[in-house]
Coordinates of C-alpha atoms in Angstrom, one line a residue:
F1 CA -5.9 6.7 12.8
L2 CA -4.8 7.1 9.2
F3 CA -5.4 3.5 8.3
S4 CA -9.0 4.0 9.4
A5 CA -9.3 6.9 7.0
S6 CA -9.0 4.4 4.2
R7 CA -12.4 2.9 5.2
S8 CA -14.3 5.9 3.8
A9 CA -14.6 6.4 0.1
V10 CA -12.8 9.8 0.2
G11 CA -10.2 8.4 2.6
A12 CA -9.6 5.4 0.3
I13 CA -9.1 7.7 -2.7
E14 CA -6.5 9.8 -0.7
V15 CA -4.7 6.7 0.6
E16 CA -4.6 5.3 -3.0
R17 CA -3.3 8.6 -4.4
I18 CA -0.6 9.0 -1.8
L19 CA 0.6 5.4 -1.4
G20 CA 0.0 4.4 -5.0
A21 CA 2.5 7.1 -6.2
V22 CA 5.5 5.8 -4.1
R23 CA 7.6 2.7 -4.5
V24 CA 8.6 0.5 -1.6
R25 CA 12.3 1.1 -2.6
D26 CA 11.9 4.8 -1.7
V27 CA 10.5 4.2 1.8
L28 CA 12.2 1.0 3.0
E29 CA 14.2 1.0 6.2
P30 CA 17.7 -0.6 6.5
V31 CA 17.8 -3.8 8.5
R32 CA 21.5 -4.7 8.6
H33 CA 21.6 -4.0 12.3
A34 CA 18.8 -6.6 12.9
T35 CA 20.1 -9.5 10.9
V36 CA 21.1 -12.8 12.5
S37 CA 22.2 -16.3 11.6
A38 CA 19.9 -19.3 11.9
D39 CA 22.6 -20.8 14.2
D40 CA 22.6 -17.9 16.7
G41 CA 21.3 -18.9 20.1
V42 CA 18.0 -17.5 21.5
A43 CA 19.5 -16.6 24.9
A44 CA 22.4 -14.6 23.3
L45 CA 20.0 -12.8 20.9
L46 CA 17.6 -11.9 23.7
S47 CA 20.4 -10.3 25.8
A48 CA 22.5 -8.8 23.0
Q49 CA 19.9 -7.7 20.4
I50 CA 16.4 -7.5 22.0
L51 CA 17.1 -6.3 25.5
R52 CA 19.9 -3.8 24.6
S53 CA 18.4 -2.3 21.5
G54 CA 14.6 -2.7 21.9
L55 CA 14.3 -4.5 18.5
R56 CA 11.2 -6.5 18.2
T57 CA 12.1 -8.3 14.9
L58 CA 15.2 -10.1 13.8
W59 CA 15.7 -11.0 10.2
V60 CA 17.3 -14.5 9.9
V61 CA 19.6 -14.5 6.8
D62 CA 22.1 -16.7 5.2
P63 CA 25.4 -14.9 6.0
N64 CA 26.9 -15.8 2.6
S65 CA 24.1 -14.5 0.4
D66 CA 21.8 -12.2 2.4
R67 CA 19.0 -14.6 1.4
L68 CA 16.2 -14.3 4.0
L69 CA 15.6 -17.6 5.7
G70 CA 13.0 -16.5 8.2
I71 CA 11.8 -13.9 10.7
A72 CA 12.1 -14.1 14.5
T73 CA 9.9 -11.8 16.5
L74 CA 9.9 -11.2 20.2
R75 CA 6.9 -13.5 20.4
E76 CA 8.8 -16.5 18.9
L77 CA 11.9 -15.8 21.0
A78 CA 10.0 -15.3 24.3
G79 CA 8.0 -18.5 23.5
V80 CA 11.2 -20.6 24.2
P81 CA 11.2 -21.7 27.8
P82 CA 14.0 -19.9 29.7
E83 CA 15.7 -23.1 30.6
R84 CA 16.0 -24.1 26.9
R85 CA 17.0 -20.7 25.5
A86 CA 20.8 -21.3 25.8
E87 CA 20.7 -24.4 23.6
T88 CA 17.9 -23.4 21.1
A89 CA 19.0 -21.8 17.8
V90 CA 16.8 -19.0 16.4
G91 CA 16.4 -21.1 13.2
A92 CA 14.4 -23.6 15.3
V93 CA 11.8 -21.0 16.3
M94 CA 11.7 -18.5 13.4
L95 CA 8.8 -18.1 11.0
P96 CA 10.2 -19.6 7.8
V97 CA 10.3 -17.2 4.8
E98 CA 7.9 -19.4 2.9
R99 CA 5.2 -18.6 5.4
A100 CA 6.0 -14.9 5.7
T101 CA 4.4 -12.1 3.7
S102 CA 6.8 -9.8 1.8
V103 CA 7.0 -7.0 -0.7
S104 CA 9.5 -6.2 -3.4
P105 CA 11.3 -2.9 -4.0
G106 CA 9.2 -2.2 -7.1
D107 CA 5.8 -2.6 -5.4
T108 CA 3.9 0.5 -4.5
A109 CA 3.6 1.6 -0.9
L110 CA -0.2 1.0 -1.3
V111 CA 0.5 -2.7 -2.0
G112 CA 2.8 -2.7 1.1
M113 CA 0.0 -1.2 3.2
Q114 CA -2.5 -3.8 2.0
R115 CA -0.1 -6.6 2.8
L116 CA 0.7 -5.2 6.2
A117 CA -3.0 -5.0 7.0
A118 CA -3.8 -8.4 5.6
A119 CA -1.0 -10.1 7.6
N120 CA -1.7 -7.9 10.7
V121 CA 2.0 -7.2 11.2
N122 CA 4.0 -4.0 11.8
Q123 CA 6.7 -4.6 9.2
L124 CA 7.4 -6.7 6.2
P125 CA 10.6 -7.9 4.6
V126 CA 11.5 -6.3 1.3
L127 CA 13.0 -9.0 -0.9
E128 CA 14.7 -8.7 -4.2
A129 CA 15.4 -12.1 -5.8
G130 CA 15.1 -13.7 -2.3
R131 CA 17.7 -11.3 -0.8
L132 CA 16.7 -9.1 2.1
V133 CA 17.2 -5.4 1.1
G134 CA 15.2 -3.7 3.9
A135 CA 11.9 -3.6 5.7
L136 CA 8.7 -1.7 5.1
T137 CA 7.2 -0.5 8.3
R138 CA 3.7 0.6 9.3
E139 CA 5.3 3.6 11.0
R140 CA 7.0 4.7 7.8
L141 CA 3.7 4.3 5.8
L142 CA 1.8 6.3 8.4
G143 CA 4.4 9.1 8.2
L144 CA 4.1 9.1 4.4
L145 CA 0.3 9.2 4.6
Q146 CA 0.4 12.1 7.1
A147 CA 2.9 14.0 4.9
G148 CA 0.8 13.4 1.8
L149 CA -2.4 14.6 3.5
V150 CA -0.8 17.7 4.9
L151 CA 1.2 18.6 1.7
G152 CA -1.4 17.4 -0.8
E153 CA 1.0 15.1 -2.7
P154 CA 3.7 12.5 -2.1
R155 CA 7.2 13.9 -1.6
A156 CA 9.3 10.7 -1.7
P157 CA 12.1 10.6 -4.1
G158 CA 11.3 8.6 -7.2
A159 CA 7.6 9.0 -6.8
V160 CA 5.6 7.4 -9.6
R161 CA 3.4 9.8 -11.5
T162 CA 0.2 8.3 -12.8

């Protein structure tokens, strides 16, 4: 609903005003609970992470550096035939980071929304020097837009004044 508001001239101005005044670092969500190793097995992840928690995205990181290696969504994991899940590592089915869209903590929330829309995804990794520091979600941006429209100005800490 709120993303469609950006299609009108007035709506686009409001979206730019609200999301352009907030940095990604101020609205990112923690992802530590959803990080996995490339060597983790698909079957174990499906039962331990996806089916028990409702997570739809797992962030595949190098455990020694927190460097993002790739993203494994429910779609990639479910695409592994059931009889092959026990021996298939998530690293074999993840979307490599080189093919993923991302944002940096210093980007504006407006840039984040544009990248989410262009990639047609619900969340983006937030990367700082290749390290995963969080995720920017469509849900968080919608909440920020709603608050900005109701209150008339962004209320996130560290808002950028233009």
